[in-house]
Amino acid sequence: MGRRYATTGAKVSAAGTTQLVLTSAATMRPRLYEVIWGSATAPADAALELALLRFTASGTGTGVTPKPFDPSDPASSCTAAENLTVEPSYALVTAMQEVGLNQQITWRWVTAPYEGIAMPAIAANGVGLKFITISAGTPTCQATFYHDE
Amino acid sequence: MGRKYNSEGQRLAPAAPPATILTLISAATIRPRIYEWVISCGKAPADQAVKFSMIRFTASSIAAVAVTPTPMDPNDPTCIATAQQNCNAGAGEPTYTDTLQTISLNQQATFRWASPIENAIILPATVDNGVGLQFTAVSGGTSQYQANFLHEE
């Protein structure tokens, strides 16, 4: 089993924008094995459609450093960003997951060990969590990615 | 396989976050692993949202209530790790470093995070280092929350 890392990111929701991305490198094949999502904004009855999508160029956002689950592990070889202002280059049919959620719920997706979403050993390729639609409002949403590498 | 323990703590949602509800503190002789934690609110239901973070610290709270971890097997000895609940905001907070999880939750929901032991959050074998569960944002209200950490050492 590889080393495990946690990456957190937040964004004010807006259709067609990306909340959090995890970007691979040429030296490894990271696997995203858990995602947690929720909103701490004052509760409102809004629905969001979210998707986990593969990309081939990582876009532009605020850099986030993946944190090791074991404090003795070295820094992650992956990079990450939250609150993207330039969208990644998503490949056409690459939704690894698409889920509809009410703003007031907390969603956790987790796989069996070793069965995460594998990313290629290619620089600037990775997976992003994107708001596809939102029915109303602009709640700030928080997400956590766990990956091993 | 190591010995397993449960630590339980409570705290009112702070009017001015951040503030910590529960911490687990390591020691020089062990590397505890948090493999499960649960957060919930047993007070009168209200429609509020709260953001929690699990964060590493390098110094524990100087103003908190001590909690004794309880062994899951009654034949096990006393836990080496220690715990704290109801840390005061501001000067009483642990010295936090890396955020490992961020969970946003409606007050009326109960959240349980559990992992295989090999995927657990590992604490260093360093005195006074550990992981805390902190209220980092609260939309309103000051209801009391309960948290449980289950760890192995």
PDB file of C-alpha atoms in Angstrom:
ATOM      1  CA  MET A   1       0.000   0.000   0.000  1.00  0.00           C
ATOM      2  CA  GLY A   2       1.229   3.452  -0.861  1.00  0.00           C
ATOM      3  CA  ARG A   3       1.479   6.535   1.242  1.00  0.00           C
ATOM      4  CA  ARG A   4      -1.784   8.295   2.010  1.00  0.00           C
ATOM      5  CA  TYR A   5      -2.511  12.008   1.899  1.00  0.00           C
ATOM      6  CA  ALA A   6      -5.414  14.368   2.657  1.00  0.00           C
ATOM      7  CA  THR A   7      -6.284  17.428   0.592  1.00  0.00           C
ATOM      8  CA  THR A   8      -9.001  19.917   1.517  1.00  0.00           C
ATOM      9  CA  GLY A   9     -10.553  22.681  -0.554  1.00  0.00           C
ATOM     10  CA  ALA A  10     -13.487  25.084  -0.551  1.00  0.00           C
ATOM     11  CA  LYS A  11     -15.356  27.166  -3.110  1.00  0.00           C
ATOM     12  CA  VAL A  12     -18.445  29.311  -3.444  1.00  0.00           C
ATOM     13  CA  SER A  13     -20.649  27.133  -5.637  1.00  0.00           C
ATOM     14  CA  ALA A  14     -21.278  28.186  -9.227  1.00  0.00           C
ATOM     15  CA  ALA A  15     -22.375  25.989 -12.115  1.00  0.00           C
ATOM     16  CA  GLY A  16     -19.537  24.986 -14.418  1.00  0.00           C
ATOM     17  CA  THR A  17     -16.745  25.711 -11.948  1.00  0.00           C
ATOM     18  CA  THR A  18     -14.338  23.415 -10.119  1.00  0.00           C
ATOM     19  CA  GLN A  19     -13.951  23.209  -6.370  1.00  0.00           C
ATOM     20  CA  LEU A  20     -10.884  20.987  -5.933  1.00  0.00           C
ATOM     21  CA  VAL A  21      -8.369  19.221  -8.192  1.00  0.00           C
ATOM     22  CA  LEU A  22      -5.682  16.630  -7.536  1.00  0.00           C
ATOM     23  CA  THR A  23      -2.906  16.527 -10.136  1.00  0.00           C
ATOM     24  CA  SER A  24      -0.607  13.597 -10.852  1.00  0.00           C
ATOM     25  CA  ALA A  25       3.060  13.586 -11.907  1.00  0.00           C
ATOM     26  CA  ALA A  26       5.237  11.523 -14.242  1.00  0.00           C
ATOM     27  CA  THR A  27       6.708   9.467 -11.408  1.00  0.00           C
ATOM     28  CA  MET A  28       3.648   7.811  -9.857  1.00  0.00           C
ATOM     29  CA  ARG A  29       0.047   6.670 -10.245  1.00  0.00           C
ATOM     30  CA  PRO A  30      -2.019   8.140  -7.416  1.00  0.00           C
ATOM     31  CA  ARG A  31      -5.399   6.642  -6.479  1.00  0.00           C
ATOM     32  CA  LEU A  32      -8.245   8.750  -5.116  1.00  0.00           C
ATOM     33  CA  TYR A  33      -9.972   6.460  -2.629  1.00  0.00           C
ATOM     34  CA  GLU A  34     -12.214   8.784  -0.593  1.00  0.00           C
ATOM     35  CA  VAL A  35     -14.138  12.037  -1.079  1.00  0.00           C
ATOM     36  CA  ILE A  36     -16.111  13.957   1.559  1.00  0.00           C
ATOM     37  CA  TRP A  37     -18.291  16.926   0.606  1.00  0.00           C
ATOM     38  CA  GLY A  38     -20.588  19.322   2.492  1.00  0.00           C
ATOM     39  CA  SER A  39     -21.550  22.933   3.039  1.00  0.00           C
ATOM     40  CA  ALA A  40     -21.283  24.950   6.254  1.00  0.00           C
ATOM     41  CA  THR A  41     -23.242  27.877   4.833  1.00  0.00           C
ATOM     42  CA  ALA A  42     -26.549  28.668   6.577  1.00  0.00           C
ATOM     43  CA  PRO A  43     -28.893  25.864   5.509  1.00  0.00           C
ATOM     44  CA  ALA A  44     -31.102  26.391   2.453  1.00  0.00           C
ATOM     45  CA  ASP A  45     -33.069  24.013   0.286  1.00  0.00           C
ATOM     46  CA  ALA A  46     -30.904  23.899  -2.818  1.00  0.00           C
ATOM     47  CA  ALA A  47     -29.794  20.975  -4.965  1.00  0.00           C
ATOM     48  CA  LEU A  48     -26.380  20.609  -6.551  1.00  0.00           C
ATOM     49  CA  GLU A  49     -25.069  18.254  -9.197  1.00  0.00           C
ATOM     50  CA  LEU A  50     -21.396  17.408  -8.735  1.00  0.00           C
ATOM     51  CA  ALA A  51     -19.047  15.372 -10.896  1.00  0.00           C
ATOM     52  CA  LEU A  52     -15.611  13.853 -10.499  1.00  0.00           C
ATOM     53  CA  LEU A  53     -13.943  14.290 -13.887  1.00  0.00           C
ATOM     54  CA  ARG A  54     -10.575  13.446 -15.390  1.00  0.00           C
ATOM     55  CA  PHE A  55      -8.540  16.271 -16.883  1.00  0.00           C
ATOM     56  CA  THR A  56      -5.447  16.612 -19.033  1.00  0.00           C
ATOM     57  CA  ALA A  57      -4.471  20.129 -17.934  1.00  0.00           C
ATOM     58  CA  SER A  58      -5.029  21.239 -14.366  1.00  0.00           C
ATOM     59  CA  GLY A  59      -6.306  24.811 -14.720  1.00  0.00           C
ATOM     60  CA  THR A  60      -5.590  27.584 -12.231  1.00  0.00           C
ATOM     61  CA  GLY A  61      -6.616  27.859  -8.602  1.00  0.00           C
ATOM     62  CA  THR A  62      -5.318  28.409  -5.103  1.00  0.00           C
ATOM     63  CA  GLY A  63      -2.588  25.901  -4.310  1.00  0.00           C
ATOM     64  CA  VAL A  64      -3.294  23.342  -1.596  1.00  0.00           C
ATOM     65  CA  THR A  65      -0.675  21.025  -0.113  1.00  0.00           C
ATOM     66  CA  PRO A  66      -1.700  17.370   0.395  1.00  0.00           C
ATOM     67  CA  LYS A  67      -1.001  16.406   4.037  1.00  0.00           C
ATOM     68  CA  PRO A  68       0.389  12.965   4.936  1.00  0.00           C
ATOM     69  CA  PHE A  69      -1.723  10.639   7.071  1.00  0.00           C
ATOM     70  CA  ASP A  70       1.513   9.343   8.545  1.00  0.00           C
ATOM     71  CA  PRO A  71       3.563  12.295   9.786  1.00  0.00           C
ATOM     72  CA  SER A  72       6.768  10.348   9.049  1.00  0.00           C
ATOM     73  CA  ASP A  73       6.005  10.193   5.318  1.00  0.00           C
ATOM     74  CA  PRO A  74       7.610  12.600   2.849  1.00  0.00           C
ATOM     75  CA  ALA A  75       5.752  15.339   1.032  1.00  0.00           C
ATOM     76  CA  SER A  76       3.266  14.199  -1.594  1.00  0.00           C
ATOM     77  CA  SER A  77       4.391  14.101  -5.221  1.00  0.00           C
ATOM     78  CA  CYS A  78       0.909  15.223  -6.238  1.00  0.00           C
ATOM     79  CA  THR A  79      -0.162  18.836  -6.326  1.00  0.00           C
ATOM     80  CA  ALA A  80      -3.616  20.226  -5.662  1.00  0.00           C
ATOM     81  CA  ALA A  81      -5.644  23.407  -5.979  1.00  0.00           C
ATOM     82  CA  GLU A  82      -8.973  24.711  -4.677  1.00  0.00           C
ATOM     83  CA  ASN A  83     -11.341  27.435  -5.832  1.00  0.00           C
ATOM     84  CA  LEU A  84     -10.341  27.270  -9.493  1.00  0.00           C
ATOM     85  CA  THR A  85     -10.548  30.439 -11.552  1.00  0.00           C
ATOM     86  CA  VAL A  86      -9.414  28.790 -14.802  1.00  0.00           C
ATOM     87  CA  GLU A  87     -11.103  25.467 -15.460  1.00  0.00           C
ATOM     88  CA  PRO A  88      -9.064  22.310 -16.077  1.00  0.00           C
ATOM     89  CA  SER A  89      -9.172  20.746 -19.538  1.00  0.00           C
ATOM     90  CA  TYR A  90     -11.650  17.985 -18.926  1.00  0.00           C
ATOM     91  CA  ALA A  91     -11.701  15.135 -21.395  1.00  0.00           C
ATOM     92  CA  LEU A  92     -15.044  14.604 -23.080  1.00  0.00           C
ATOM     93  CA  VAL A  93     -16.593  11.513 -21.524  1.00  0.00           C
ATOM     94  CA  THR A  94     -14.671  11.232 -18.325  1.00  0.00           C
ATOM     95  CA  ALA A  95     -17.133  11.492 -15.453  1.00  0.00           C
ATOM     96  CA  MET A  96     -15.922   9.011 -12.860  1.00  0.00           C
ATOM     97  CA  GLN A  97     -18.897   9.898 -10.711  1.00  0.00           C
ATOM     98  CA  GLU A  98     -21.865  12.206 -10.977  1.00  0.00           C
ATOM     99  CA  VAL A  99     -24.049  12.794  -7.943  1.00  0.00           C
ATOM    100  CA  GLY A 100     -26.987  15.042  -7.036  1.00  0.00           C
ATOM    101  CA  LEU A 101     -27.001  16.378  -3.487  1.00  0.00           C
ATOM    102  CA  ASN A 102     -29.035  18.669  -1.295  1.00  0.00           C
ATOM    103  CA  GLN A 103     -26.969  21.490   0.184  1.00  0.00           C
ATOM    104  CA  GLN A 104     -27.922  20.327   3.688  1.00  0.00           C
ATOM    105  CA  ILE A 105     -26.454  16.854   3.486  1.00  0.00           C
ATOM    106  CA  THR A 106     -22.901  15.587   3.885  1.00  0.00           C
ATOM    107  CA  TRP A 107     -21.714  13.108   1.256  1.00  0.00           C
ATOM    108  CA  ARG A 108     -18.931  10.586   1.696  1.00  0.00           C
ATOM    109  CA  TRP A 109     -17.686   8.285  -1.044  1.00  0.00           C
ATOM    110  CA  VAL A 110     -15.100   5.695  -0.104  1.00  0.00           C
ATOM    111  CA  THR A 111     -13.806   2.613  -1.896  1.00  0.00           C
ATOM    112  CA  ALA A 112     -12.336  -0.625  -0.746  1.00  0.00           C
ATOM    113  CA  PRO A 113      -8.556  -0.341  -0.297  1.00  0.00           C
ATOM    114  CA  TYR A 114      -6.614  -0.415  -3.572  1.00  0.00           C
ATOM    115  CA  GLU A 115      -9.743   0.279  -5.651  1.00  0.00           C
ATOM    116  CA  GLY A 116      -9.601   4.040  -5.882  1.00  0.00           C
ATOM    117  CA  ILE A 117      -9.802   6.135  -9.033  1.00  0.00           C
ATOM    118  CA  ALA A 118      -6.384   5.647 -10.603  1.00  0.00           C
ATOM    119  CA  MET A 119      -4.697   8.601 -12.258  1.00  0.00           C
ATOM    120  CA  PRO A 120      -2.127   8.304 -15.030  1.00  0.00           C
ATOM    121  CA  ALA A 121       1.611   8.819 -14.491  1.00  0.00           C
ATOM    122  CA  ILE A 122       1.436  11.962 -16.598  1.00  0.00           C
ATOM    123  CA  ALA A 123       2.182  15.482 -15.440  1.00  0.00           C
ATOM    124  CA  ALA A 124      -0.804  17.865 -15.233  1.00  0.00           C
ATOM    125  CA  ASN A 125      -3.319  15.006 -15.518  1.00  0.00           C
ATOM    126  CA  GLY A 126      -5.691  14.323 -12.673  1.00  0.00           C
ATOM    127  CA  VAL A 127      -9.214  14.429 -11.272  1.00  0.00           C
ATOM    128  CA  GLY A 128     -11.361  17.429 -10.370  1.00  0.00           C
ATOM    129  CA  LEU A 129     -14.585  17.920  -8.398  1.00  0.00           C
ATOM    130  CA  LYS A 130     -16.815  20.207 -10.434  1.00  0.00           C
ATOM    131  CA  PHE A 131     -20.162  21.892  -9.805  1.00  0.00           C
ATOM    132  CA  ILE A 132     -22.287  20.943 -12.826  1.00  0.00           C
ATOM    133  CA  THR A 133     -25.501  22.687 -11.752  1.00  0.00           C
ATOM    134  CA  ILE A 134     -27.015  24.357  -8.670  1.00  0.00           C
ATOM    135  CA  SER A 135     -30.733  24.985  -8.284  1.00  0.00           C
ATOM    136  CA  ALA A 136     -30.437  28.207  -6.246  1.00  0.00           C
ATOM    137  CA  GLY A 137     -28.077  30.183  -4.055  1.00  0.00           C
ATOM    138  CA  THR A 138     -24.309  30.310  -3.808  1.00  0.00           C
ATOM    139  CA  PRO A 139     -23.348  28.274  -0.728  1.00  0.00           C
ATOM    140  CA  THR A 140     -19.681  27.800   0.049  1.00  0.00           C
ATOM    141  CA  CYS A 141     -18.873  24.104  -0.070  1.00  0.00           C
ATOM    142  CA  GLN A 142     -16.011  22.150   1.466  1.00  0.00           C
ATOM    143  CA  ALA A 143     -14.421  18.974   0.130  1.00  0.00           C
ATOM    144  CA  THR A 144     -11.735  16.537   1.257  1.00  0.00           C
ATOM    145  CA  PHE A 145      -9.851  14.159  -1.062  1.00  0.00           C
ATOM    146  CA  TYR A 146      -7.860  11.182   0.226  1.00  0.00           C
ATOM    147  CA  HIS A 147      -5.400   9.512  -2.088  1.00  0.00           C
ATOM    148  CA  ASP A 148      -2.517   7.080  -1.953  1.00  0.00           C
ATOM    149  CA  GLU A 149       0.548   7.142  -4.133  1.00  0.00           C
TER     150      GLU A 149
ATOM    151  CA  MET B   1      -3.075  -5.697  16.219  1.00  0.00           C
ATOM    152  CA  GLY B   2      -2.928  -3.042  18.882  1.00  0.00           C
ATOM    153  CA  ARG B   3      -5.232  -2.265  21.766  1.00  0.00           C
ATOM    154  CA  LYS B   4      -8.326  -0.230  20.991  1.00  0.00           C
ATOM    155  CA  TYR B   5      -9.757   2.644  23.018  1.00  0.00           C
ATOM    156  CA  ASN B   6     -12.660   5.094  22.840  1.00  0.00           C
ATOM    157  CA  SER B   7     -12.512   8.745  23.893  1.00  0.00           C
ATOM    158  CA  GLU B   8     -15.710  10.750  24.236  1.00  0.00           C
ATOM    159  CA  GLY B   9     -15.994  14.510  24.477  1.00  0.00           C
ATOM    160  CA  GLN B  10     -18.580  17.275  24.369  1.00  0.00           C
ATOM    161  CA  ARG B  11     -18.651  20.966  23.681  1.00  0.00           C
ATOM    162  CA  LEU B  12     -21.102  23.738  22.899  1.00  0.00           C
ATOM    163  CA  ALA B  13     -20.867  25.025  19.351  1.00  0.00           C
ATOM    164  CA  PRO B  14     -18.916  28.254  19.799  1.00  0.00           C
ATOM    165  CA  ALA B  15     -20.463  31.618  19.027  1.00  0.00           C
ATOM    166  CA  ALA B  16     -17.081  32.661  17.637  1.00  0.00           C
ATOM    167  CA  PRO B  17     -15.229  29.682  16.128  1.00  0.00           C
ATOM    168  CA  PRO B  18     -12.718  28.128  16.097  1.00  0.00           C
ATOM    169  CA  ALA B  19     -12.891  25.966  19.186  1.00  0.00           C
ATOM    170  CA  THR B  20     -12.053  22.326  19.744  1.00  0.00           C
ATOM    171  CA  ILE B  21     -14.425  19.661  20.963  1.00  0.00           C
ATOM    172  CA  LEU B  22     -12.046  16.680  21.395  1.00  0.00           C
ATOM    173  CA  THR B  23      -8.351  15.881  21.063  1.00  0.00           C
ATOM    174  CA  LEU B  24      -6.213  12.751  21.230  1.00  0.00           C
ATOM    175  CA  ILE B  25      -2.659  13.250  22.460  1.00  0.00           C
ATOM    176  CA  SER B  26       0.225  10.917  21.699  1.00  0.00           C
ATOM    177  CA  ALA B  27       3.287   9.986  23.775  1.00  0.00           C
ATOM    178  CA  ALA B  28       6.924   9.174  23.064  1.00  0.00           C
ATOM    179  CA  THR B  29       6.382   5.417  23.259  1.00  0.00           C
ATOM    180  CA  ILE B  30       3.464   4.862  20.862  1.00  0.00           C
ATOM    181  CA  ARG B  31       2.069   5.783  17.437  1.00  0.00           C
ATOM    182  CA  PRO B  32      -1.718   5.830  17.934  1.00  0.00           C
ATOM    183  CA  ARG B  33      -4.023   5.421  14.921  1.00  0.00           C
ATOM    184  CA  ILE B  34      -7.478   7.027  14.832  1.00  0.00           C
ATOM    185  CA  TYR B  35      -9.535   4.576  12.774  1.00  0.00           C
ATOM    186  CA  GLU B  36     -13.018   5.921  13.512  1.00  0.00           C
ATOM    187  CA  TRP B  37     -14.686   9.055  14.764  1.00  0.00           C
ATOM    188  CA  VAL B  38     -18.297  10.176  15.169  1.00  0.00           C
ATOM    189  CA  ILE B  39     -19.837  13.629  15.585  1.00  0.00           C
ATOM    190  CA  SER B  40     -23.451  14.417  16.443  1.00  0.00           C
ATOM    191  CA  CYS B  41     -25.737  16.782  18.312  1.00  0.00           C
ATOM    192  CA  GLY B  42     -28.351  15.468  20.745  1.00  0.00           C
ATOM    193  CA  LYS B  43     -30.003  18.804  21.498  1.00  0.00           C
ATOM    194  CA  ALA B  44     -33.332  20.107  20.174  1.00  0.00           C
ATOM    195  CA  PRO B  45     -33.140  20.022  16.377  1.00  0.00           C
ATOM    196  CA  ALA B  46     -32.405  23.298  14.604  1.00  0.00           C
ATOM    197  CA  ASP B  47     -31.483  24.020  11.011  1.00  0.00           C
ATOM    198  CA  GLN B  48     -27.832  25.031  11.346  1.00  0.00           C
ATOM    199  CA  ALA B  49     -24.665  24.070   9.512  1.00  0.00           C
ATOM    200  CA  VAL B  50     -21.283  23.444  11.106  1.00  0.00           C
ATOM    201  CA  LYS B  51     -17.846  22.894   9.608  1.00  0.00           C
ATOM    202  CA  PHE B  52     -15.497  20.565  11.479  1.00  0.00           C
ATOM    203  CA  SER B  53     -11.832  19.950  10.807  1.00  0.00           C
ATOM    204  CA  MET B  54      -9.517  17.189  11.996  1.00  0.00           C
ATOM    205  CA  ILE B  55      -6.161  18.902  12.434  1.00  0.00           C
ATOM    206  CA  ARG B  56      -2.733  17.869  13.671  1.00  0.00           C
ATOM    207  CA  PHE B  57      -1.257  19.788  16.584  1.00  0.00           C
ATOM    208  CA  THR B  58       2.163  20.104  18.136  1.00  0.00           C
ATOM    209  CA  ALA B  59       0.975  21.311  21.544  1.00  0.00           C
ATOM    210  CA  SER B  60      -2.274  20.360  23.243  1.00  0.00           C
ATOM    211  CA  SER B  61      -4.821  22.729  24.757  1.00  0.00           C
ATOM    212  CA  ILE B  62      -3.845  24.590  27.908  1.00  0.00           C
ATOM    213  CA  ALA B  63      -7.479  25.047  28.910  1.00  0.00           C
ATOM    214  CA  ALA B  64      -9.481  21.874  28.450  1.00  0.00           C
ATOM    215  CA  VAL B  65     -11.081  19.058  30.421  1.00  0.00           C
ATOM    216  CA  ALA B  66      -9.123  15.799  30.576  1.00  0.00           C
ATOM    217  CA  VAL B  67     -10.761  12.654  29.183  1.00  0.00           C
ATOM    218  CA  THR B  68      -9.627   9.115  29.954  1.00  0.00           C
ATOM    219  CA  PRO B  69      -9.759   6.816  26.913  1.00  0.00           C
ATOM    220  CA  THR B  70     -11.760   3.679  27.714  1.00  0.00           C
ATOM    221  CA  PRO B  71     -10.464   0.298  26.513  1.00  0.00           C
ATOM    222  CA  MET B  72     -12.726  -1.601  24.107  1.00  0.00           C
ATOM    223  CA  ASP B  73     -11.417  -4.796  25.757  1.00  0.00           C
ATOM    224  CA  PRO B  74     -11.831  -4.501  29.536  1.00  0.00           C
ATOM    225  CA  ASN B  75      -8.778  -6.689  30.064  1.00  0.00           C
ATOM    226  CA  ASP B  76      -6.506  -4.185  28.371  1.00  0.00           C
ATOM    227  CA  PRO B  77      -4.342  -1.858  30.439  1.00  0.00           C
ATOM    228  CA  THR B  78      -4.770   1.863  30.765  1.00  0.00           C
ATOM    229  CA  CYS B  79      -4.339   3.788  27.546  1.00  0.00           C
ATOM    230  CA  ILE B  80      -1.004   5.517  27.011  1.00  0.00           C
ATOM    231  CA  ALA B  81      -2.498   8.251  24.840  1.00  0.00           C
ATOM    232  CA  THR B  82      -4.478  10.929  26.635  1.00  0.00           C
ATOM    233  CA  ALA B  83      -7.442  13.035  25.549  1.00  0.00           C
ATOM    234  CA  GLN B  84      -9.098  16.387  26.163  1.00  0.00           C
ATOM    235  CA  GLN B  85     -12.587  17.755  25.602  1.00  0.00           C
ATOM    236  CA  ASN B  86     -14.210  21.184  25.611  1.00  0.00           C
ATOM    237  CA  CYS B  87     -11.151  23.208  24.759  1.00  0.00           C
ATOM    238  CA  ASN B  88     -11.613  26.923  25.241  1.00  0.00           C
ATOM    239  CA  ALA B  89     -11.445  29.110  22.190  1.00  0.00           C
ATOM    240  CA  GLY B  90      -8.549  31.475  21.624  1.00  0.00           C
ATOM    241  CA  ALA B  91      -5.637  30.961  23.985  1.00  0.00           C
ATOM    242  CA  GLY B  92      -6.909  27.549  25.041  1.00  0.00           C
ATOM    243  CA  GLU B  93      -6.734  26.000  21.590  1.00  0.00           C
ATOM    244  CA  PRO B  94      -4.049  23.457  20.636  1.00  0.00           C
ATOM    245  CA  THR B  95      -1.223  24.624  18.376  1.00  0.00           C
ATOM    246  CA  TYR B  96      -2.564  23.353  15.073  1.00  0.00           C
ATOM    247  CA  THR B  97      -0.616  22.539  11.902  1.00  0.00           C
ATOM    248  CA  ASP B  98      -1.965  20.308   9.096  1.00  0.00           C
ATOM    249  CA  THR B  99      -5.668  19.902   8.305  1.00  0.00           C
ATOM    250  CA  LEU B 100      -6.445  16.257   7.527  1.00  0.00           C
ATOM    251  CA  GLN B 101     -10.215  16.374   7.083  1.00  0.00           C
ATOM    252  CA  THR B 102     -12.908  18.998   6.618  1.00  0.00           C
ATOM    253  CA  ILE B 103     -16.505  17.961   7.207  1.00  0.00           C
ATOM    254  CA  SER B 104     -19.480  20.299   6.784  1.00  0.00           C
ATOM    255  CA  LEU B 105     -22.576  18.997   8.469  1.00  0.00           C
ATOM    256  CA  ASN B 106     -26.145  19.954   9.267  1.00  0.00           C
ATOM    257  CA  GLN B 107     -26.763  19.974  13.023  1.00  0.00           C
ATOM    258  CA  GLN B 108     -29.485  17.340  12.599  1.00  0.00           C
ATOM    259  CA  ALA B 109     -27.156  14.838  10.954  1.00  0.00           C
ATOM    260  CA  THR B 110     -24.795  12.361  12.576  1.00  0.00           C
ATOM    261  CA  PHE B 111     -21.498  11.761  10.795  1.00  0.00           C
ATOM    262  CA  ARG B 112     -19.300   8.699  11.199  1.00  0.00           C
ATOM    263  CA  TRP B 113     -15.907   8.355   9.580  1.00  0.00           C
ATOM    264  CA  ALA B 114     -14.308   4.920   9.703  1.00  0.00           C
ATOM    265  CA  SER B 115     -11.417   3.359   7.852  1.00  0.00           C
ATOM    266  CA  PRO B 116      -9.522   0.092   7.648  1.00  0.00           C
ATOM    267  CA  ILE B 117      -6.776   0.242  10.232  1.00  0.00           C
ATOM    268  CA  GLU B 118      -4.130   0.589   7.519  1.00  0.00           C
ATOM    269  CA  ASN B 119      -5.824   3.769   6.300  1.00  0.00           C
ATOM    270  CA  ALA B 120      -6.172   5.344   9.746  1.00  0.00           C
ATOM    271  CA  ILE B 121      -4.824   8.728  10.810  1.00  0.00           C
ATOM    272  CA  ILE B 122      -1.425   8.147  12.403  1.00  0.00           C
ATOM    273  CA  LEU B 123      -0.148  10.237  15.304  1.00  0.00           C
ATOM    274  CA  PRO B 124       3.604  10.682  15.805  1.00  0.00           C
ATOM    275  CA  ALA B 125       5.521   9.165  18.719  1.00  0.00           C
ATOM    276  CA  THR B 126       6.052  12.641  20.101  1.00  0.00           C
ATOM    277  CA  VAL B 127       4.908  13.967  23.466  1.00  0.00           C
ATOM    278  CA  ASP B 128       1.997  16.441  23.342  1.00  0.00           C
ATOM    279  CA  ASN B 129       1.455  15.952  19.584  1.00  0.00           C
ATOM    280  CA  GLY B 130      -1.901  14.765  18.355  1.00  0.00           C
ATOM    281  CA  VAL B 131      -5.079  15.396  16.401  1.00  0.00           C
ATOM    282  CA  GLY B 132      -8.053  17.549  17.370  1.00  0.00           C
ATOM    283  CA  LEU B 133     -11.619  17.907  16.080  1.00  0.00           C
ATOM    284  CA  GLN B 134     -12.332  21.610  15.806  1.00  0.00           C
ATOM    285  CA  PHE B 135     -15.442  23.655  15.081  1.00  0.00           C
ATOM    286  CA  THR B 136     -14.124  25.889  12.288  1.00  0.00           C
ATOM    287  CA  ALA B 137     -17.405  27.527  11.242  1.00  0.00           C
ATOM    288  CA  VAL B 138     -20.941  27.632  12.688  1.00  0.00           C
ATOM    289  CA  SER B 139     -23.913  29.170  10.849  1.00  0.00           C
ATOM    290  CA  GLY B 140     -25.743  29.885  14.128  1.00  0.00           C
ATOM    291  CA  GLY B 141     -26.792  28.520  17.504  1.00  0.00           C
ATOM    292  CA  THR B 142     -24.758  27.133  20.380  1.00  0.00           C
ATOM    293  CA  SER B 143     -26.026  23.575  20.694  1.00  0.00           C
ATOM    294  CA  GLN B 144     -23.938  20.957  22.444  1.00  0.00           C
ATOM    295  CA  TYR B 145     -22.213  18.365  20.275  1.00  0.00           C
ATOM    296  CA  GLN B 146     -20.797  14.969  21.171  1.00  0.00           C
ATOM    297  CA  ALA B 147     -17.723  13.412  19.590  1.00  0.00           C
ATOM    298  CA  ASN B 148     -16.055  10.008  19.846  1.00  0.00           C
ATOM    299  CA  PHE B 149     -12.566   9.025  18.742  1.00  0.00           C
ATOM    300  CA  LEU B 150     -11.696   5.347  18.448  1.00  0.00           C
ATOM    301  CA  HIS B 151      -7.997   4.663  18.239  1.00  0.00           C
ATOM    302  CA  GLU B 152      -5.508   1.822  18.341  1.00  0.00           C
ATOM    303  CA  GLU B 153      -2.105   1.895  19.991  1.00  0.00           C
TER     304      GLU B 153
END
